[in-house]
mmCIF file of C-alpha atoms in Angstrom:
data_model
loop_
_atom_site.group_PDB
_atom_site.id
_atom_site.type_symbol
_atom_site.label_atom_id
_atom_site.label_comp_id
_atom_site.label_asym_id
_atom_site.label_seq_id
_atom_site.Cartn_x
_atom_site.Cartn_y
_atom_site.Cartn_z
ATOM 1 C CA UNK C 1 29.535 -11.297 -15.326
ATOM 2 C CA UNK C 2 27.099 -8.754 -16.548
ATOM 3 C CA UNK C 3 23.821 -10.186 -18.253
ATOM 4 C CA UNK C 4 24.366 -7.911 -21.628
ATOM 5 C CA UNK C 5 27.936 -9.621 -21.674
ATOM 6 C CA UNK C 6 25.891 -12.968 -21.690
ATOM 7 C CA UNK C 7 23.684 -11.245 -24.563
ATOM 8 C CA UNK C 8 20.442 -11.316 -22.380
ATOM 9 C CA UNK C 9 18.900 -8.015 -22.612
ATOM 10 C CA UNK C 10 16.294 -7.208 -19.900
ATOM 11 C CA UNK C 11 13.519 -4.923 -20.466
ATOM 12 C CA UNK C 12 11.117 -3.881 -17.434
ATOM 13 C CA UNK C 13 7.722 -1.995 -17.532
ATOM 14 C CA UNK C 14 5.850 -0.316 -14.924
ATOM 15 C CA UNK C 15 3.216 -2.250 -13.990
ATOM 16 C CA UNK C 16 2.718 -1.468 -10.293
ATOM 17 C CA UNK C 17 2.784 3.007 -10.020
ATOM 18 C CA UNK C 18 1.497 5.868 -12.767
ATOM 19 C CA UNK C 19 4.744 7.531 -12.024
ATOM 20 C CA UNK C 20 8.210 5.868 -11.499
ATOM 21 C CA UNK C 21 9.540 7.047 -8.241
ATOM 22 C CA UNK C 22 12.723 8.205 -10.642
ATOM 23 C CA UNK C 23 10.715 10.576 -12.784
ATOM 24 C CA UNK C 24 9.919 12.715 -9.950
ATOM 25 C CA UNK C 25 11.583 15.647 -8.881
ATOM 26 C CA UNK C 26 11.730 19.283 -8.030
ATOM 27 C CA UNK C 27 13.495 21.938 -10.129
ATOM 28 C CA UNK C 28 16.896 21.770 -8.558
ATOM 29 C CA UNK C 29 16.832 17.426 -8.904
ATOM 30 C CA UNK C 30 16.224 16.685 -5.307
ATOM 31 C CA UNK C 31 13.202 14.423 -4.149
ATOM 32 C CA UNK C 32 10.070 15.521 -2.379
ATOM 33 C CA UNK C 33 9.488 14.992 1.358
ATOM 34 C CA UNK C 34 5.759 16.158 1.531
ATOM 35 C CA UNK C 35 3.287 14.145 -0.246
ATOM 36 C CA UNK C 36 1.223 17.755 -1.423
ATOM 37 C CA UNK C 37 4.155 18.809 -3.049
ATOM 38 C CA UNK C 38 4.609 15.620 -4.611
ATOM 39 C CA UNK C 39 1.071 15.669 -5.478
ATOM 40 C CA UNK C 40 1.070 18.843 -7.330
ATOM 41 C CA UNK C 41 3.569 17.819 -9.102
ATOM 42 C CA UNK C 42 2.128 14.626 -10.359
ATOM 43 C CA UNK C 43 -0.792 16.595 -11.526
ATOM 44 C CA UNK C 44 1.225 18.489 -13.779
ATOM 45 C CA UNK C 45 2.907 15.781 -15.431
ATOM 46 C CA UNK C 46 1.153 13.857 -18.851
ATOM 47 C CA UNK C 47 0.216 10.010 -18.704
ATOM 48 C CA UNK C 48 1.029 7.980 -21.649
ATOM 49 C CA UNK C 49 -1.479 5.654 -22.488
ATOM 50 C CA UNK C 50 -0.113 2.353 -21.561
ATOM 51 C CA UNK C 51 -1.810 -0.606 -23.190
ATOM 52 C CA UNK C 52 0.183 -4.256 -23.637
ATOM 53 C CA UNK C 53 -2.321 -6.460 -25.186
ATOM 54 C CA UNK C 54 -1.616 -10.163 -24.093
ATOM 55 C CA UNK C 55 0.419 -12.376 -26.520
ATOM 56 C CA UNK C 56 -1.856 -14.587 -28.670
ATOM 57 C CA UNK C 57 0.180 -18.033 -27.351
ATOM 58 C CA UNK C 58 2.770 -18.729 -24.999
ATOM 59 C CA UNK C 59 6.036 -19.867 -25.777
ATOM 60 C CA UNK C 60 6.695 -23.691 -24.028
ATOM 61 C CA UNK C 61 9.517 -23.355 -22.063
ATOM 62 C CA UNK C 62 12.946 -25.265 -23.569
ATOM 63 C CA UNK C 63 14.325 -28.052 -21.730
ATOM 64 C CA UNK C 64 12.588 -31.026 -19.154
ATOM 65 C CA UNK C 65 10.199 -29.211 -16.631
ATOM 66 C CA UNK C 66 9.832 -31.449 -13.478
ATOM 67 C CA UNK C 67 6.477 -30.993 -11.711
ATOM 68 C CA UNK C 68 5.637 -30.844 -7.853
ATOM 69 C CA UNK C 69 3.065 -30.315 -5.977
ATOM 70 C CA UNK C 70 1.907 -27.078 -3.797
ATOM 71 C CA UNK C 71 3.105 -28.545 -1.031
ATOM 72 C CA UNK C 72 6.418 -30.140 -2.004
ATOM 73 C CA UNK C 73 7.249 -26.259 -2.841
ATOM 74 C CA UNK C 74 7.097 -25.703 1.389
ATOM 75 C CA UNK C 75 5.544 -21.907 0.644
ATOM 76 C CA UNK C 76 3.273 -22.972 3.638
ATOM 77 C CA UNK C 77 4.801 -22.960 7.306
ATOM 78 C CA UNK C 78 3.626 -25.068 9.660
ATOM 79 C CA UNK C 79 2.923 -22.215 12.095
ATOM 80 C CA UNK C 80 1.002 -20.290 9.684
ATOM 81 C CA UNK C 81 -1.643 -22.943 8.463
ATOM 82 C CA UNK C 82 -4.420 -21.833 11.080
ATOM 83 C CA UNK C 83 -4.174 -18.012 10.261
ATOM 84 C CA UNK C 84 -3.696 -18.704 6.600
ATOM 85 C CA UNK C 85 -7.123 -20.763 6.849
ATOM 86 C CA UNK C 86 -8.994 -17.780 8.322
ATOM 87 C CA UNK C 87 -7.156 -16.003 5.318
ATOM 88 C CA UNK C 88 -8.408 -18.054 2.581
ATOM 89 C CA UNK C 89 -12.555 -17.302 4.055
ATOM 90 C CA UNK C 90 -11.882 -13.525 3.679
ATOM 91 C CA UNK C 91 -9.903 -13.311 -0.281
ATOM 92 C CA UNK C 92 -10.312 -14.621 -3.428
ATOM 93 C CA UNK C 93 -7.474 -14.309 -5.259
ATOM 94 C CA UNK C 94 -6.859 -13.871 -8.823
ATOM 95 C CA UNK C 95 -6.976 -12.027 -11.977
ATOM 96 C CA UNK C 96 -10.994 -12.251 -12.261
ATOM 97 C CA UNK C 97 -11.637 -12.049 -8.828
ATOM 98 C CA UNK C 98 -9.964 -8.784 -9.114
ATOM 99 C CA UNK C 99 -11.925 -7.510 -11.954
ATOM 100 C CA UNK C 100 -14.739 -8.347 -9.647
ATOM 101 C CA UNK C 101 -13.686 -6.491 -6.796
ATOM 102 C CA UNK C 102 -13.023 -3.430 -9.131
ATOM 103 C CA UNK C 103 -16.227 -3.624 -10.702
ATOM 104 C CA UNK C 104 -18.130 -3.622 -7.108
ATOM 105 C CA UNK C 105 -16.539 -0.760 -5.743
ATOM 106 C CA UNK C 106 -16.603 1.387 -8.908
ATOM 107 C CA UNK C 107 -19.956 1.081 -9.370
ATOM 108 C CA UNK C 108 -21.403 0.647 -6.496
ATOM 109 C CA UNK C 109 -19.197 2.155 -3.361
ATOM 110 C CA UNK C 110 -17.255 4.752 -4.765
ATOM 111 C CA UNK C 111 -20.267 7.587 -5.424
ATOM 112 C CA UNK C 112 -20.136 7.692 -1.400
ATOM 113 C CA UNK C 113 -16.761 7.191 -0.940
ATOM 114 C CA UNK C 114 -16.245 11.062 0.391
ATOM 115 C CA UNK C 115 -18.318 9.948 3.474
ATOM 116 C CA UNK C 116 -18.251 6.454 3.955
ATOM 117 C CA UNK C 117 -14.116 6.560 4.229
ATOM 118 C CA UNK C 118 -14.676 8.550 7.292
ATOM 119 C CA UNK C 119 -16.675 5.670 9.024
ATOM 120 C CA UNK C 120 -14.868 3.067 10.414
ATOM 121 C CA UNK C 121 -16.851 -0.071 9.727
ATOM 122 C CA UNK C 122 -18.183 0.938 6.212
ATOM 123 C CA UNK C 123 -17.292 -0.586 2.726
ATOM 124 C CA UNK C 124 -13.544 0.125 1.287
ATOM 125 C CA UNK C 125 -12.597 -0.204 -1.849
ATOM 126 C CA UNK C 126 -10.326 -4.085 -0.570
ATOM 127 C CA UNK C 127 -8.157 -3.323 -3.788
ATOM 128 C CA UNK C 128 -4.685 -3.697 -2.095
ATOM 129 C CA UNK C 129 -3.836 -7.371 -2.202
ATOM 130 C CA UNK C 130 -5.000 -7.273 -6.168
ATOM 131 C CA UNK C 131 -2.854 -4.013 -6.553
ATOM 132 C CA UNK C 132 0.028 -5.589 -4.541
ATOM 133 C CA UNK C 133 0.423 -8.787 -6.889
ATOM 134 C CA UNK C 134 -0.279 -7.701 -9.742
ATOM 135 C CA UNK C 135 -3.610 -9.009 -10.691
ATOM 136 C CA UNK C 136 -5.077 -5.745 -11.120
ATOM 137 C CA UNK C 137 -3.067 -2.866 -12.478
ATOM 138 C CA UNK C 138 -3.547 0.696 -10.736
ATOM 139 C CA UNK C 139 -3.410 2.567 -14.284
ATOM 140 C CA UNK C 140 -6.742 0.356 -14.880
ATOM 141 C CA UNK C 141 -8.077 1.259 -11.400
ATOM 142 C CA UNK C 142 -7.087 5.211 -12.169
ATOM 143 C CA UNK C 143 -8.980 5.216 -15.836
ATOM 144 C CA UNK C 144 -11.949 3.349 -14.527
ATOM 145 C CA UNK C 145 -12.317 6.481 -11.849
ATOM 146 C CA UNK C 146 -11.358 9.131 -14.370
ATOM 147 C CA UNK C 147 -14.428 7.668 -16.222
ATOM 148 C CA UNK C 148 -17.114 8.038 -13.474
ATOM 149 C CA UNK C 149 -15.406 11.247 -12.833
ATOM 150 C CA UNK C 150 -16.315 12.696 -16.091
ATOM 151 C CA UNK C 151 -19.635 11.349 -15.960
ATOM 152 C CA UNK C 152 -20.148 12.339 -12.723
ATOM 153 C CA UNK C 153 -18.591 16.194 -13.610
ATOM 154 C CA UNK C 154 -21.276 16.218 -16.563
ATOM 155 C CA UNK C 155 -23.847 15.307 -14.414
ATOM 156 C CA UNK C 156 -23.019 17.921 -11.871
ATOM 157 C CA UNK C 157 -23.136 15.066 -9.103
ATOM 158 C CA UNK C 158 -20.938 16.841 -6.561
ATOM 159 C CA UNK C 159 -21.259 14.148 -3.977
ATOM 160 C CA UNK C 160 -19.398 11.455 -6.288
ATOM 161 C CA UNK C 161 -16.451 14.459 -7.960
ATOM 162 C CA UNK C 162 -15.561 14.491 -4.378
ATOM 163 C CA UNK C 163 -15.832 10.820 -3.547
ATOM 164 C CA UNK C 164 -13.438 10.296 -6.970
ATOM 165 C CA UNK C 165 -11.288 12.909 -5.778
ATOM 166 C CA UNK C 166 -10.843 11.438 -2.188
ATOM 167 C CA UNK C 167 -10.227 8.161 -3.653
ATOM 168 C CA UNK C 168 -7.234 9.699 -5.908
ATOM 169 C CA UNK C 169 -5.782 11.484 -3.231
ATOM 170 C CA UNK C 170 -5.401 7.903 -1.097
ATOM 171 C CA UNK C 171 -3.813 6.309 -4.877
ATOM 172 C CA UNK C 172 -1.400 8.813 -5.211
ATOM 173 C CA UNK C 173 -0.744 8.241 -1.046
ATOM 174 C CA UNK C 174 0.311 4.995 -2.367
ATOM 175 C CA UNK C 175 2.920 5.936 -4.898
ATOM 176 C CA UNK C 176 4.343 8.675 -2.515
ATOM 177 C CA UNK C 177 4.906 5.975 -0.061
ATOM 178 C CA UNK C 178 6.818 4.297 -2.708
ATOM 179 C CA UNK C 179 8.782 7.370 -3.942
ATOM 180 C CA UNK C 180 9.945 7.956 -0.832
ATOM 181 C CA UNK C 181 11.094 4.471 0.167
ATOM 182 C CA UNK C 182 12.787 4.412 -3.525
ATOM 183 C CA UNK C 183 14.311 7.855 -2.613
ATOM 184 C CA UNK C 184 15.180 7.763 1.272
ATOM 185 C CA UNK C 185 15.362 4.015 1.235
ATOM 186 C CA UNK C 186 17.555 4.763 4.731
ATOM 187 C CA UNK C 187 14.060 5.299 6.064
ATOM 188 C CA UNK C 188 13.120 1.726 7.097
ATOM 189 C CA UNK C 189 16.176 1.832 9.721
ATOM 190 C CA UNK C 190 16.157 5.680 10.411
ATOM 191 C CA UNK C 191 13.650 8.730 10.795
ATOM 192 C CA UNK C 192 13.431 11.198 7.895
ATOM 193 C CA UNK C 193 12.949 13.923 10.299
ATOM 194 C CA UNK C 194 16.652 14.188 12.137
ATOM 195 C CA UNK C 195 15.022 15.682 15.241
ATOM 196 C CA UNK C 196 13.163 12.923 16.518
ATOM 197 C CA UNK C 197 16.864 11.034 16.328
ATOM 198 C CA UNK C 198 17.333 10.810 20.074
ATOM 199 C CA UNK C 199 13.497 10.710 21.071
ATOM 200 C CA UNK C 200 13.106 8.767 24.297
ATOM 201 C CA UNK C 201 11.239 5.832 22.958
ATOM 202 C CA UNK C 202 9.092 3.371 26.186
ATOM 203 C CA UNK C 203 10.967 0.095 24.982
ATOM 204 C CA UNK C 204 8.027 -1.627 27.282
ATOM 205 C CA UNK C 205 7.833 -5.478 26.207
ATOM 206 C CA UNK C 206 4.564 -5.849 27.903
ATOM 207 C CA UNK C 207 2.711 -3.046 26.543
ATOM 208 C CA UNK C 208 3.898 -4.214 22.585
ATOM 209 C CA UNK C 209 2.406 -7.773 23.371
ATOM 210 C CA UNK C 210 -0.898 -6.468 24.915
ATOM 211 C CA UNK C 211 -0.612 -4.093 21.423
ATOM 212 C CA UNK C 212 0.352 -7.256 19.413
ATOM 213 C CA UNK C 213 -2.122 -8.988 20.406
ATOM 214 C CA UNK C 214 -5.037 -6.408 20.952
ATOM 215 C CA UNK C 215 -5.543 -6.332 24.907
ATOM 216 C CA UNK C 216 -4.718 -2.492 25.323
ATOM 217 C CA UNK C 217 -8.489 -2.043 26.741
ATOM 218 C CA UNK C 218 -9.022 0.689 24.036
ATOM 219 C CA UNK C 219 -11.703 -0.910 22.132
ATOM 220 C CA UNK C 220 -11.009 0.443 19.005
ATOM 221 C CA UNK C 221 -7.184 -0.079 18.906
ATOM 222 C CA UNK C 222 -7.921 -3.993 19.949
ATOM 223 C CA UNK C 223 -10.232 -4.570 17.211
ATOM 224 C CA UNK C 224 -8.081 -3.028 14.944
ATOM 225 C CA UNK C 225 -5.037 -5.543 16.231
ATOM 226 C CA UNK C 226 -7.119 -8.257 15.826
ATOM 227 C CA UNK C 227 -8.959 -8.139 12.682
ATOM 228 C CA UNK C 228 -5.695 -7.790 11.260
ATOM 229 C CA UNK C 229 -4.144 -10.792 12.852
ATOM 230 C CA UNK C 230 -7.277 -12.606 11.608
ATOM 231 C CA UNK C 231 -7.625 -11.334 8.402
ATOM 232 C CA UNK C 232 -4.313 -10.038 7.258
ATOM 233 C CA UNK C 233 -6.023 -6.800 6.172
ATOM 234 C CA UNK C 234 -6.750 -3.419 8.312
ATOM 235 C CA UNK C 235 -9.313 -0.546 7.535
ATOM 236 C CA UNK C 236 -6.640 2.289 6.515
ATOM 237 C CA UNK C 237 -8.409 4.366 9.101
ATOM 238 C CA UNK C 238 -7.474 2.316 11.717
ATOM 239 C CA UNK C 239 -4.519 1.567 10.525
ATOM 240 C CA UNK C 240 -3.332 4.986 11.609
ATOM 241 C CA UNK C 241 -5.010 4.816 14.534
ATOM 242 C CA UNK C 242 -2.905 1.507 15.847
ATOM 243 C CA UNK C 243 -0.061 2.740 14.815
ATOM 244 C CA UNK C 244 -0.330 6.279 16.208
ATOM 245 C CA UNK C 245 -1.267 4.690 19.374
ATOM 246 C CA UNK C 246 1.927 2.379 19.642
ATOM 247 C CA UNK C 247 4.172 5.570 18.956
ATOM 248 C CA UNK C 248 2.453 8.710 20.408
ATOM 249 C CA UNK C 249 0.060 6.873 23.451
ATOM 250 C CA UNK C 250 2.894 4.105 24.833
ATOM 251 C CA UNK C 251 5.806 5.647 23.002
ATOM 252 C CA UNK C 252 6.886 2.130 21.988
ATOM 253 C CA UNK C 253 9.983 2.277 19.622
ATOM 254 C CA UNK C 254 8.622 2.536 15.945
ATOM 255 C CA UNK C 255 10.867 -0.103 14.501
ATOM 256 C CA UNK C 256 9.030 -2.473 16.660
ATOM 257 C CA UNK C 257 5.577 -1.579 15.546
ATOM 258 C CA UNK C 258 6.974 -1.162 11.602
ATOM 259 C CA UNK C 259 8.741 -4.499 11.772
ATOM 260 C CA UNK C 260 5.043 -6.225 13.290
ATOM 261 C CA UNK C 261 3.442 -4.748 10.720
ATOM 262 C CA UNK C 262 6.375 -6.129 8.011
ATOM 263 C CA UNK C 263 5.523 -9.808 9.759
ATOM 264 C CA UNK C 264 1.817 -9.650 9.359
ATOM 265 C CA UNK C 265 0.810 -8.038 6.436
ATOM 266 C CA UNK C 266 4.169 -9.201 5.015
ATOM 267 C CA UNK C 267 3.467 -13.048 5.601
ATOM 268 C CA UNK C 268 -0.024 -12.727 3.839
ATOM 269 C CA UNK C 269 0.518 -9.783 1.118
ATOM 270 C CA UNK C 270 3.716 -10.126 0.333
ATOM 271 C CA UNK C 271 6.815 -8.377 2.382
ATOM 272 C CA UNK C 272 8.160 -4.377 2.697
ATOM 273 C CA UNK C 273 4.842 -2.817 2.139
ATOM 274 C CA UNK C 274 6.176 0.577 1.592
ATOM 275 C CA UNK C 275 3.023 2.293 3.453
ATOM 276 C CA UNK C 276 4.299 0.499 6.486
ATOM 277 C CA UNK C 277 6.766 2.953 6.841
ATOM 278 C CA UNK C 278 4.501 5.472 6.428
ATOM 279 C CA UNK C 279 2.372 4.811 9.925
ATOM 280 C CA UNK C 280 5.342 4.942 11.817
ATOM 281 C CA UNK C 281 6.363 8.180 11.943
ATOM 282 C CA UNK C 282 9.525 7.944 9.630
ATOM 283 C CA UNK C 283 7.457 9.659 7.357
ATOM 284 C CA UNK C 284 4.742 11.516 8.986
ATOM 285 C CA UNK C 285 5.792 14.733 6.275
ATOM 286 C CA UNK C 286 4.428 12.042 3.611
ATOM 287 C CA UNK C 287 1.332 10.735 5.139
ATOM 288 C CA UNK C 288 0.048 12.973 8.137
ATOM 289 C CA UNK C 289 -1.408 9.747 9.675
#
């Protein structure tokens, strides 16, 4: 039975993009493939202002509520306590933790954000698990930009109007990733681009463990493999450097290296990170990586 039949009536907001990947489209109603024509788009489309104010109490819930502990919940797998324990030295979760991170980059890392993103090894904005559960909202991250990039525009500081507009371009990477999952959502099984359909793909189980597990002997691409088994998290520069090294270097299948990626950012962040698709090569149009 449908919920309005039950007389529930379900209202959602969009808490997690500016744009919803339905409001997007060219003049004949057909979804973008390339993220600069998505882009321009976007540009040329108003924001509402989008302020909910939280409610002054919460309702108590109706009914007996039995409590349990963390662990009688079994979130935790056995197999995962180690790496989750390395996990818990490298975030801090929550709302003002969040703030916190926000706060730091803003006004302290993003005025040489135009240069530093190009070093591997320098500070990154570390925004994503935040943005990913909702503790920090990406319209708040986009105003608190737009600000320093006024002030920075009055102050003719060309260094940090580039930095802001670097930093934009990789937000509104974000949302395409999501449009186009919401819009091709075929993409996580097949290739956007029809001509790589048949591409002879190295289905070499050794070389995707030595990748897995960062013994290629290309120093980069190992540290790369295993900061992120270690930390959950990988530099976005390196990111595309791991995964066009699984896909262009040993031609390993992309599903494998997309479904790796699903298992460990997926068991820490949360699972289907769109972007994952992205550094694959289901979308290279999108991202370029």
């Amino acid at each position: 039975m449908h919920p309005l039949e039950l007389g529930i009536f379900v209202q959602s907001y969009n808490g997690d993009l500016l744009y919803e990947p339905w409001e997007i489209y060219d003049e004949r109603g057909h979804a973008y493939t390339t993220f600069e024509a998505y882009r321009d788009k976007c540009l040329h489309m108003q924001m509402e202002p989008v302020s909910h104010l939280p409610p002054w109490r919460l309702v108590p819930a109706a009914g007996t509520i039995v409590m349990c502990s963390v662990e009688e919940l079994g979130l935790e797998d056995e197999a995962e306590k180690s790496s989750n324990s390395l996990l818990g030295r490298g975030w801090s979760p929550g709302w003002g933790n969040a703030d916190k991170a926000l706060a730091e980059f803003v006004e302290q890392h993003l005025v040489g954000h135009a240069k530093s993103r190009l070093r591997v090894g320098s500070f990154s904005s570390l925004l994503s698990p935040y943005l990913h559960f909702g503790e920090l909202s990406v319209r708040k991250v986009f105003r608190c930009v737009q600000m320093k990039q006024l002030l920075w525009s009055k102050e003719e500081n060309s260094v940090g109007k580039e930095s802001v507009t670097q930093f934009l371009r990789s937000i509104g990477l974000r949302e395409c990733s999501r449009y186009l999952c919401f819009n091709f959502p075929f993409t996580h099984e097949r290739l956007l681009l029809s001509n790589l359909k048949y591409f002879p793909w190295n289905a070499n189980q050794v070389h995707f463990k030595a990748w897995r597990q960062g013994r290629t002997g290309y120093p980069l691409v190992d540290d790369g493999m295993r900061e992120l088994l270690a930390t959950g998290w990988i530099h976005n520069r390196i990111r595309a450097i791991v995964s066009s090294f699984a896909v262009k270097v040993l031609l390993l299948p992309r599903r494998w290296g997309m479904k790796y990626f699903w298992d460990t950012f997926g068991c820490r962040f949360g699972k289907r990170y769109p972007w994952l698709a992205v550094y694959f090569g289901q979308l290279t149009r999108c991202s370029r990586a």
